[in-house]
Amino acid sequence: MKTLLLIDIQNDFLPGGALPVPEGDLIVPVVNRLMPQFDLVVATQDWHPPEHGSFAANHPGRTVYDSIDLDGLSQTLWPVHCVQNTAGAEFAPGLQTGSIARVFPKGMDPRIDSYSGFYDNGHRASTGLADWLRDRGATELWVAGLATDYCVKFTVLDALKEGFRVHVLTQACRGVDLAPGDCDRALAEMQAAGAVLESR
Ligand code: VGL
Ligand code: ZN
């Protein structure tokens, strides 16, 4: 069961979006080309309520990219992005969504962020993705999406902890690189944890 896991390929993460990932749009044709090679395709969708605690706008006196304590966890503050039922939260235009078997939304709890598609950042609540994949016989995952240094990275690390074999499709991922080198470091971290980097 070859399974493709698509992470947060949403308007707000494309150039021109609220939290733009440089070249984020370039992964869409790559992902579309890859999809037919898989038996199962599943996607995550960043899906925040307007009052989400990761939004700088909800913390008067704070600014974007500040780091705060949010309910006991260190939290980077982001521009308002991927608000539920807004255009910014929709999948990227041109992404072939017809073969996506299920979408797992994440980031709904305003008190905690959720970079990983499996658990929130405190590993307090599960999205159900791991059990859903296991129920379908998935053991080996290929991961693509946005952003390499946040949601892709934490999804991959959780997938490995859950016992999946994980491949990262590096041509089909892009990152924020808030600090130069973040993406390269994220890829190295995923590889060190056991993921296989696929650059084809
Ligand atoms: C993401 C920051 C905040 C991501 C989501 O999809 O990588 N990054 N929310
Ligand atoms: Zn988010």
Tab-separated table of C-alpha atoms and ligand atoms in Angstrom:
chain	number	residue	atom	x	y	z
A	1	MET	CA	0.000	0.000	0.000
A	2	LYS	CA	1.941	3.001	-1.318
A	3	THR	CA	0.535	5.985	0.542
A	4	LEU	CA	1.014	9.635	-0.305
A	5	LEU	CA	0.565	12.104	2.532
A	6	LEU	CA	-0.034	15.695	1.380
A	7	ILE	CA	0.635	18.364	3.988
A	8	ASP	CA	-1.168	21.722	4.017
A	9	ILE	CA	-1.129	22.497	0.278
A	10	GLN	CA	-3.361	25.516	0.884
A	11	ASN	CA	-3.741	28.994	-0.572
A	12	ASP	CA	-2.383	30.835	2.446
A	13	PHE	CA	0.932	28.974	2.096
A	14	LEU	CA	1.372	29.931	-1.561
A	15	PRO	CA	3.149	33.100	-2.762
A	16	GLY	CA	0.652	35.934	-2.251
A	17	GLY	CA	-1.017	34.120	0.662
A	18	ALA	CA	-1.105	35.135	4.310
A	19	LEU	CA	1.879	32.985	5.324
A	20	PRO	CA	3.634	32.542	2.015
A	21	VAL	CA	6.112	29.748	1.478
A	22	PRO	CA	8.552	30.746	-1.266
A	23	GLU	CA	7.922	28.632	-4.394
A	24	GLY	CA	5.087	26.853	-2.598
A	25	ASP	CA	3.075	26.937	-5.815
A	26	LEU	CA	5.772	24.982	-7.662
A	27	ILE	CA	4.968	21.771	-5.806
A	28	VAL	CA	1.411	21.569	-7.189
A	29	PRO	CA	2.288	20.169	-10.647
A	30	VAL	CA	4.869	17.877	-9.038
A	31	VAL	CA	2.267	16.478	-6.631
A	32	ASN	CA	-0.304	16.101	-9.422
A	33	ARG	CA	2.216	14.084	-11.431
A	34	LEU	CA	3.051	11.844	-8.455
A	35	MET	CA	-0.483	11.093	-7.286
A	36	PRO	CA	-1.337	8.368	-9.850
A	37	GLN	CA	1.643	6.324	-8.597
A	38	PHE	CA	-0.024	5.816	-5.205
A	39	ASP	CA	-2.669	3.415	-3.909
A	40	LEU	CA	-3.846	5.809	-1.216
A	41	VAL	CA	-3.667	9.601	-1.035
A	42	VAL	CA	-4.474	11.474	2.180
A	43	ALA	CA	-4.139	15.167	2.992
A	44	THR	CA	-3.905	17.428	6.000
A	45	GLN	CA	-5.471	20.886	6.126
A	46	ASP	CA	-4.431	23.619	8.549
A	47	TRP	CA	-7.862	24.672	9.847
A	48	HIS	CA	-7.799	27.376	12.496
A	49	PRO	CA	-10.641	29.212	14.230
A	50	PRO	CA	-10.273	33.027	13.985
A	51	GLU	CA	-9.368	33.212	17.696
A	52	HIS	CA	-6.443	30.793	17.343
A	53	GLY	CA	-3.621	31.411	19.814
A	54	SER	CA	-0.926	31.092	17.132
A	55	PHE	CA	-2.090	34.312	15.467
A	56	ALA	CA	-0.047	37.394	16.409
A	57	ALA	CA	-3.198	39.474	15.915
A	58	ASN	CA	-4.750	37.735	18.939
A	59	HIS	CA	-1.937	38.909	21.236
A	60	PRO	CA	-2.020	42.705	21.606
A	61	GLY	CA	1.489	44.132	21.846
A	62	ARG	CA	3.011	41.117	20.090
A	63	THR	CA	4.134	40.906	16.520
A	64	VAL	CA	4.453	38.242	13.864
A	65	TYR	CA	7.308	35.741	14.458
A	66	ASP	CA	7.555	36.651	18.159
A	67	SER	CA	7.813	33.625	20.402
A	68	ILE	CA	5.390	33.388	23.327
A	69	ASP	CA	4.256	30.832	25.895
A	70	LEU	CA	0.915	29.418	24.801
A	71	ASP	CA	-0.667	27.163	27.412
A	72	GLY	CA	2.750	25.967	28.563
A	73	LEU	CA	4.363	25.529	25.143
A	74	SER	CA	6.667	27.826	23.206
A	75	GLN	CA	4.719	29.199	20.245
A	76	THR	CA	5.881	31.182	17.224
A	77	LEU	CA	3.284	33.817	16.368
A	78	TRP	CA	2.073	33.720	12.760
A	79	PRO	CA	0.041	35.980	10.541
A	80	VAL	CA	-3.651	35.082	10.542
A	81	HIS	CA	-3.774	32.117	8.155
A	82	CYS	CA	-5.899	29.140	7.142
A	83	VAL	CA	-8.993	30.342	8.962
A	84	GLN	CA	-11.792	27.769	8.712
A	85	ASN	CA	-14.093	28.237	5.706
A	86	THR	CA	-12.057	31.059	4.155
A	87	ALA	CA	-10.415	31.080	0.728
A	88	GLY	CA	-6.982	31.029	2.356
A	89	ALA	CA	-7.693	27.636	3.890
A	90	GLU	CA	-8.748	26.037	0.598
A	91	PHE	CA	-6.457	23.684	-1.267
A	92	ALA	CA	-4.188	25.277	-3.863
A	93	PRO	CA	-5.810	25.979	-7.212
A	94	GLY	CA	-4.838	23.278	-9.669
A	95	LEU	CA	-4.253	20.635	-7.000
A	96	GLN	CA	-6.034	17.492	-8.171
A	97	THR	CA	-8.085	16.715	-5.093
A	98	GLY	CA	-10.264	13.995	-6.666
A	99	SER	CA	-8.071	11.128	-5.499
A	100	ILE	CA	-7.670	12.369	-1.914
A	101	ALA	CA	-9.372	9.642	0.135
A	102	ARG	CA	-9.657	11.722	3.282
A	103	VAL	CA	-8.664	15.137	4.613
A	104	PHE	CA	-7.481	15.455	8.210
A	105	PRO	CA	-7.982	18.995	9.537
A	106	LYS	CA	-5.713	20.202	12.332
A	107	GLY	CA	-5.149	23.270	14.474
A	108	MET	CA	-8.764	23.693	15.569
A	109	ASP	CA	-8.050	24.023	19.318
A	110	PRO	CA	-7.318	27.729	19.913
A	111	ARG	CA	-5.038	26.915	22.880
A	112	ILE	CA	-2.516	24.793	20.994
A	113	ASP	CA	-0.947	24.688	17.538
A	114	SER	CA	-0.663	21.534	15.484
A	115	TYR	CA	2.181	21.349	13.011
A	116	SER	CA	2.042	17.572	12.722
A	117	GLY	CA	-0.789	15.848	10.950
A	118	PHE	CA	-0.820	13.219	13.717
A	119	TYR	CA	-0.786	15.140	17.021
A	120	ASP	CA	-0.893	18.692	18.326
A	121	ASN	CA	2.401	20.292	19.342
A	122	GLY	CA	2.026	19.041	22.927
A	123	HIS	CA	1.113	15.491	21.846
A	124	ARG	CA	-2.079	16.010	23.861
A	125	ALA	CA	-4.635	15.078	21.203
A	126	SER	CA	-4.460	12.786	18.186
A	127	THR	CA	-6.052	13.589	14.831
A	128	GLY	CA	-6.741	9.905	14.240
A	129	LEU	CA	-4.486	9.824	11.189
A	130	ALA	CA	-2.170	7.050	12.419
A	131	ASP	CA	-4.997	4.621	13.228
A	132	TRP	CA	-6.804	5.507	10.012
A	133	LEU	CA	-3.660	4.705	7.998
A	134	ARG	CA	-3.026	1.454	9.879
A	135	ASP	CA	-6.669	0.397	9.376
A	136	ARG	CA	-6.057	0.705	5.639
A	137	GLY	CA	-2.865	-1.326	5.756
A	138	ALA	CA	-0.504	1.578	5.157
A	139	THR	CA	2.988	0.938	6.464
A	140	GLU	CA	5.097	3.103	4.178
A	141	LEU	CA	4.409	6.792	3.609
A	142	TRP	CA	5.670	9.288	1.041
A	143	VAL	CA	5.308	12.859	2.286
A	144	ALA	CA	4.949	16.071	0.269
A	145	GLY	CA	3.719	19.574	1.039
A	146	LEU	CA	4.247	22.768	3.005
A	147	ALA	CA	6.134	23.822	4.946
A	148	THR	CA	9.292	21.677	5.065
A	149	ASP	CA	10.539	23.283	8.286
A	150	TYR	CA	7.213	23.144	10.176
A	151	CYS	CA	4.304	20.932	9.269
A	152	VAL	CA	6.192	18.547	6.984
A	153	LYS	CA	8.968	18.099	9.532
A	154	PHE	CA	6.729	17.455	12.529
A	155	THR	CA	4.453	15.155	10.536
A	156	VAL	CA	7.444	13.099	9.391
A	157	LEU	CA	8.915	12.868	12.899
A	158	ASP	CA	5.557	11.727	14.322
A	159	ALA	CA	5.068	9.231	11.477
A	160	LEU	CA	8.427	7.656	12.314
A	161	LYS	CA	7.513	7.509	16.024
A	162	GLU	CA	4.265	5.789	15.026
A	163	GLY	CA	6.289	3.104	13.268
A	164	PHE	CA	5.702	4.021	9.621
A	165	ARG	CA	8.501	3.852	7.104
A	166	VAL	CA	8.758	7.394	5.755
A	167	HIS	CA	10.062	8.915	2.533
A	168	VAL	CA	10.225	12.687	2.034
A	169	LEU	CA	9.618	13.831	-1.542
A	170	THR	CA	11.957	16.809	-1.403
A	171	GLN	CA	11.007	18.146	-4.873
A	172	ALA	CA	7.411	18.279	-3.688
A	173	CYS	CA	8.139	20.199	-0.467
A	174	ARG	CA	9.030	23.815	0.193
A	175	GLY	CA	9.735	25.619	3.460
A	176	VAL	CA	9.528	29.015	5.102
A	177	ASP	CA	13.254	29.369	6.001
A	178	LEU	CA	12.531	32.090	8.594
A	179	ALA	CA	16.184	31.641	9.515
A	180	PRO	CA	18.301	30.757	6.485
A	181	GLY	CA	19.137	27.056	6.588
A	182	ASP	CA	15.975	26.019	8.475
A	183	CYS	CA	14.809	23.834	5.574
A	184	ASP	CA	18.149	22.085	5.184
A	185	ARG	CA	18.331	21.517	8.932
A	186	ALA	CA	14.765	20.169	8.939
A	187	LEU	CA	15.604	17.694	6.165
A	188	ALA	CA	18.749	16.598	8.018
A	189	GLU	CA	16.699	16.107	11.196
A	190	MET	CA	14.115	13.991	9.377
A	191	GLN	CA	16.869	11.904	7.798
A	192	ALA	CA	18.649	11.435	11.140
A	193	ALA	CA	15.351	10.234	12.639
A	194	GLY	CA	15.063	7.583	9.937
A	195	ALA	CA	13.260	9.174	6.990
A	196	VAL	CA	14.537	8.537	3.475
A	197	LEU	CA	14.992	11.716	1.424
A	198	GLU	CA	13.831	11.197	-2.168
A	199	SER	CA	15.099	13.875	-4.529
A	200	ARG	CA	13.859	12.328	-7.777
B	1	VGL	C1	2.349	25.778	9.124
B	1	VGL	C2	3.039	27.520	10.444
B	1	VGL	C3	1.771	27.648	10.974
B	1	VGL	C4	2.686	24.743	8.091
B	1	VGL	C5	1.080	25.892	9.651
B	1	VGL	O1	1.765	24.235	7.415
B	1	VGL	O2	3.891	24.429	7.949
B	1	VGL	N1	3.329	26.587	9.537
B	1	VGL	N2	0.811	26.825	10.559
B	2	ZN	ZN	-1.209	27.142	11.150
